[in-house]
CSV table of C-alpha atoms (C1' of nucleotides) in Angstrom, one decimal:
chain,number,residue,atom,x,y,z
N,142,MET,CA,-4.9,2.4,13.9
N,143,LEU,CA,-1.2,3.2,14.4
N,144,GLY,CA,0.4,0.7,16.7
N,145,LYS,CA,-2.5,-1.8,16.2
N,146,GLN,CA,-1.8,-5.2,14.7
N,147,LEU,CA,-3.4,-6.7,11.6
N,148,VAL,CA,-3.7,-10.5,11.7
N,149,HIS,CA,-4.4,-12.8,8.9
N,150,ILE,CA,-4.7,-16.5,9.6
N,151,VAL,CA,-3.4,-18.5,6.6
N,152,ASP,CA,-3.3,-22.3,6.6
N,153,GLY,CA,-3.7,-22.2,10.3
N,154,GLU,CA,-0.8,-19.9,10.9
N,155,ALA,CA,-1.1,-16.3,12.1
N,156,LEU,CA,0.6,-13.7,9.9
N,157,ALA,CA,0.6,-10.5,11.9
N,158,ALA,CA,2.1,-7.0,11.5
N,159,GLU,CA,2.0,-3.9,13.6
N,160,ILE,CA,0.9,-0.8,11.7
N,161,THR,CA,3.4,2.0,11.5
N,162,GLU,CA,2.1,4.2,8.7
N,163,THR,CA,-1.4,5.1,7.4
N,164,GLU,CA,-3.2,7.5,5.1
N,165,ALA,CA,-6.7,8.8,5.3
N,166,TYR,CA,-9.0,9.0,2.3
N,167,ALA,CA,-11.7,11.3,3.2
N,168,GLY,CA,-14.7,10.5,1.0
N,169,VAL,CA,-16.7,12.5,-1.5
N,170,ASN,CA,-14.9,15.8,-1.0
N,171,ASP,CA,-11.4,14.4,-1.3
N,172,ARG,CA,-10.1,14.5,-4.8
N,173,ALA,CA,-7.5,11.7,-3.9
N,174,CYS,CA,-10.3,9.4,-2.8
N,175,HIS,CA,-11.8,6.7,-5.1
N,176,SER,CA,-15.2,7.8,-3.9
N,177,TYR,CA,-14.6,11.4,-4.8
N,178,GLY,CA,-17.8,13.1,-6.0
N,179,GLY,CA,-19.9,10.2,-4.8
N,180,ARG,CA,-18.7,7.8,-7.5
N,181,HIS,CA,-20.3,4.4,-7.4
N,182,THR,CA,-18.4,1.9,-9.4
N,183,PRO,CA,-17.9,-1.9,-9.0
N,184,ARG,CA,-14.6,-1.1,-7.3
N,185,THR,CA,-15.8,1.6,-4.9
N,186,GLU,CA,-19.0,-0.1,-3.8
N,187,VAL,CA,-17.1,-1.6,-0.8
N,188,MET,CA,-16.2,1.9,0.5
N,189,TYR,CA,-19.9,2.5,1.2
N,190,ARG,CA,-20.1,-0.4,3.6
N,191,PRO,CA,-19.9,0.1,7.4
N,192,GLY,CA,-16.7,0.8,9.2
N,193,GLY,CA,-14.6,-2.3,9.9
N,194,THR,CA,-14.9,-3.6,6.4
N,195,ALA,CA,-11.7,-4.4,4.4
N,196,TYR,CA,-11.3,-2.5,1.1
N,197,ILE,CA,-8.6,-4.2,-1.1
N,198,TYR,CA,-8.1,-3.2,-4.6
N,199,PHE,CA,-5.6,-4.1,-7.4
N,200,ILE,CA,-3.3,-1.4,-8.9
N,201,TYR,CA,-0.5,-1.0,-11.4
N,202,GLY,CA,-1.2,-4.4,-12.8
N,203,MET,CA,0.5,-6.2,-10.0
N,204,HIS,CA,-0.2,-4.9,-6.5
N,205,TYR,CA,-3.0,-5.1,-3.9
N,206,LEU,CA,-3.5,-2.3,-1.4
N,207,PHE,CA,-5.3,-2.8,1.9
N,208,ASN,CA,-7.7,-0.3,3.5
N,209,VAL,CA,-10.0,-0.2,6.4
N,210,VAL,CA,-13.4,1.4,5.8
N,211,THR,CA,-14.0,3.8,8.7
N,212,GLU,CA,-17.4,5.4,8.6
N,213,PRO,CA,-21.1,4.4,9.0
N,214,GLU,CA,-22.7,2.7,6.0
N,215,GLY,CA,-23.2,5.1,3.1
N,216,VAL,CA,-20.2,7.3,4.0
N,217,PRO,CA,-17.3,6.2,1.7
N,218,CYS,CA,-14.1,6.9,3.7
N,219,ALA,CA,-11.2,4.5,4.3
N,220,VAL,CA,-7.7,4.4,5.8
N,221,LEU,CA,-4.9,2.9,3.7
N,222,ILE,CA,-2.3,0.8,5.6
N,223,ARG,CA,0.9,2.0,4.1
N,224,SER,CA,3.6,0.4,6.3
N,225,ALA,CA,4.0,-2.2,9.0
N,226,ARG,CA,6.4,-4.4,10.9
N,227,ALA,CA,6.1,-8.2,11.1
N,228,VAL,CA,5.3,-9.5,14.6
N,229,ALA,CA,4.3,-13.1,13.9
N,230,GLY,CA,4.7,-15.6,11.0
N,231,HIS,CA,8.0,-14.1,9.9
N,232,ASP,CA,9.0,-17.1,7.8
N,233,ALA,CA,5.7,-17.3,6.0
N,234,ILE,CA,5.7,-13.6,5.4
N,235,ALA,CA,9.3,-13.7,4.1
N,236,ARG,CA,8.6,-16.6,1.8
N,237,ARG,CA,5.7,-14.7,0.3
N,238,ARG,CA,7.8,-11.6,-0.2
N,239,ALA,CA,11.2,-13.0,-1.1
N,240,GLY,CA,10.8,-16.8,-1.6
N,241,ARG,CA,12.9,-17.7,1.4
N,242,PRO,CA,12.5,-17.9,5.2
N,243,TYR,CA,13.2,-14.8,7.3
N,244,GLY,CA,16.6,-15.9,8.5
N,245,GLU,CA,17.8,-16.4,4.9
N,246,ILE,CA,17.2,-13.0,3.5
N,247,PRO,CA,19.5,-10.0,3.9
N,248,GLU,CA,19.1,-7.8,6.9
N,249,ARG,CA,18.3,-4.9,4.6
N,250,ARG,CA,15.4,-6.8,3.2
N,251,GLN,CA,14.3,-8.0,6.6
N,252,ARG,CA,13.9,-4.3,7.6
N,253,SER,CA,12.0,-3.4,4.5
N,254,LEU,CA,9.7,-6.5,4.5
N,255,LEU,CA,6.4,-4.7,4.9
N,256,ASP,CA,7.3,-1.0,4.5
N,257,GLY,CA,4.9,-0.3,1.6
N,258,PRO,CA,1.2,-0.9,0.9
N,259,GLY,CA,1.8,-3.4,-1.8
N,260,LYS,CA,4.4,-5.2,0.3
N,261,LEU,CA,2.0,-5.5,3.2
N,262,CYS,CA,-0.6,-7.2,1.0
N,263,ALA,CA,2.0,-9.5,-0.6
N,264,GLY,CA,3.5,-10.5,2.8
N,265,LEU,CA,0.2,-11.1,4.6
N,266,ALA,CA,-1.4,-12.8,1.6
N,267,LEU,CA,-4.1,-10.2,1.2
N,268,THR,CA,-5.8,-10.2,-2.2
N,269,LYS,CA,-9.2,-9.6,-3.7
N,270,GLU,CA,-10.3,-12.7,-1.8
N,271,GLN,CA,-10.3,-10.6,1.3
N,272,ASN,CA,-12.0,-7.6,-0.3
N,273,ALA,CA,-15.2,-6.7,1.5
N,274,ALA,CA,-14.3,-9.0,4.5
N,275,ASP,CA,-15.5,-8.0,7.9
N,276,LEU,CA,-12.5,-7.2,10.0
N,277,LEU,CA,-14.1,-8.8,13.1
N,278,GLY,CA,-13.8,-12.2,11.3
N,279,ASP,CA,-12.0,-15.4,12.4
N,280,ALA,CA,-9.3,-15.2,9.8
N,281,LEU,CA,-8.8,-11.5,9.4
N,282,TYR,CA,-8.9,-9.0,12.2
N,283,LEU,CA,-7.2,-6.1,14.0
N,284,ARG,CA,-6.0,-6.4,17.6
N,285,GLU,CA,-4.2,-4.2,20.1
N,286,GLY,CA,-0.4,-3.9,19.7
N,287,THR,CA,2.5,-3.7,22.1
N,288,ALA,CA,3.8,-0.3,21.0
N,289,GLY,CA,3.0,2.5,23.4
N,290,GLY,CA,4.0,6.1,24.1
N,291,PHE,CA,4.9,6.9,20.6
N,292,GLU,CA,4.5,10.2,18.9
N,293,ILE,CA,2.6,10.6,15.6
N,294,GLY,CA,4.0,12.4,12.7
N,295,THR,CA,2.0,13.7,9.7
N,296,GLY,CA,2.7,14.6,6.1
N,297,GLN,CA,1.4,14.6,2.6
N,298,ARG,CA,0.0,11.5,1.1
N,299,ILE,CA,2.1,9.6,-1.4
N,300,GLY,CA,1.4,9.0,-5.1
N,301,ILE,CA,-1.7,11.2,-5.5
N,302,ASP,CA,-0.3,14.2,-7.5
N,303,TYR,CA,-3.5,14.1,-9.6
N,304,ALA,CA,-5.5,15.3,-6.6
N,305,GLY,CA,-4.7,19.0,-7.0
N,306,GLU,CA,-4.9,21.0,-3.8
N,307,ASP,CA,-6.0,18.0,-1.8
N,308,ALA,CA,-2.5,16.5,-2.4
N,309,ALA,CA,-1.2,18.9,0.2
N,310,LEU,CA,-3.5,17.7,3.0
N,311,PRO,CA,-1.7,16.3,6.0
N,312,TYR,CA,-3.5,13.0,5.8
N,313,ARG,CA,-0.5,10.7,6.1
N,314,PHE,CA,0.2,9.5,9.7
N,315,PHE,CA,3.2,7.6,11.0
N,316,ILE,CA,4.8,6.5,14.2
N,317,ARG,CA,7.7,8.7,15.1
N,318,TYR,CA,10.5,6.5,16.5
N,319,SER,CA,12.6,8.4,18.9
N,320,HIS,CA,15.8,6.5,18.8
N,321,ARG,CA,18.9,8.5,19.3
N,322,THR,CA,19.8,9.2,22.9
V,612,DC,C1',20.9,8.2,-0.2
V,613,DT,C1',18.2,9.6,-4.9
V,614,DA,C1',16.7,8.6,-9.9
V,615,DC,C1',15.3,6.1,-13.4
V,616,DG,C1',12.7,2.5,-16.4
V,617,DG,C1',10.0,-1.6,-16.8
V,618,DA,C1',6.5,-4.7,-15.2
V,619,DT,C1',1.5,-5.7,-16.1
V,620,DT,C1',-3.8,-5.5,-15.9
V,621,DT,C1',-7.8,-3.5,-13.8
V,622,DT,C1',-10.6,0.3,-14.0
V,623,DC,C1',-13.1,3.9,-15.9
V,624,DT,C1',-13.7,7.2,-19.7
S,1275,DG,C1',-7.0,3.9,-24.6
S,1276,DA,C1',-4.9,6.2,-20.5
S,1277,DA,C1',-3.8,6.2,-16.0
S,1278,DA,C1',-3.2,4.1,-11.7
S,1279,DA,C1',-3.2,5.3,-3.4
S,1280,DT,C1',3.6,0.5,-6.4
S,1281,DC,C1',7.8,-2.3,-6.3
S,1282,DC,C1',12.3,-3.8,-7.9
S,1283,DG,C1',16.7,-3.8,-9.9
S,1284,DT,C1',20.3,-1.0,-11.6
S,1285,DA,C1',23.0,3.0,-11.8
S,1286,DG,C1',24.8,7.2,-10.0
S,1287,DT,C1',26.2,10.7,-6.1
DNA sequence: CTACGGATTTTCT
DNA sequence: GAAAATCCGTAGT
């Protein structure tokens, strides 16, 4: 999904972001995954749905995180979208994140608008309303991006120290930008 | 740039 | 009742 765009139509306006960082959550054998051990709870039920379903959950009392379910029905795996870059609806996204249009926030904040999983959901107005949504929908979908020819870096997943040995798995993926000359 | 504390409520034990 | 797939502001190097 790196380089693809996530689009959410809100009040008739497209809010869109190109995905720059992801993490894989690999199902019943992955201690970091909510479905580890085959757990069925009200929250994890959506993970068992077919690939292409949105899995959005609430965490830390104040943030939503957005995932894409990836496998056939009954196999509870998902990819967390960890970071992205706004490509459409900048003002609406900035208002949701900072309370002001894009041009009125500091450059520092413009560059870090969507560089976290909670920030992405806040900026694109993704909440439990969109949980379990089909990502081939009219209001929420993925599409091809414009980025091309990038390299993919990998690393450990963030914020899952409780996962024991699985915390070391290289399941974090990100676009390697080769600036410098 | 890193390091810290506080926010705040769902979720599962 | 504890922990959580986080973020922000502040302070320090």
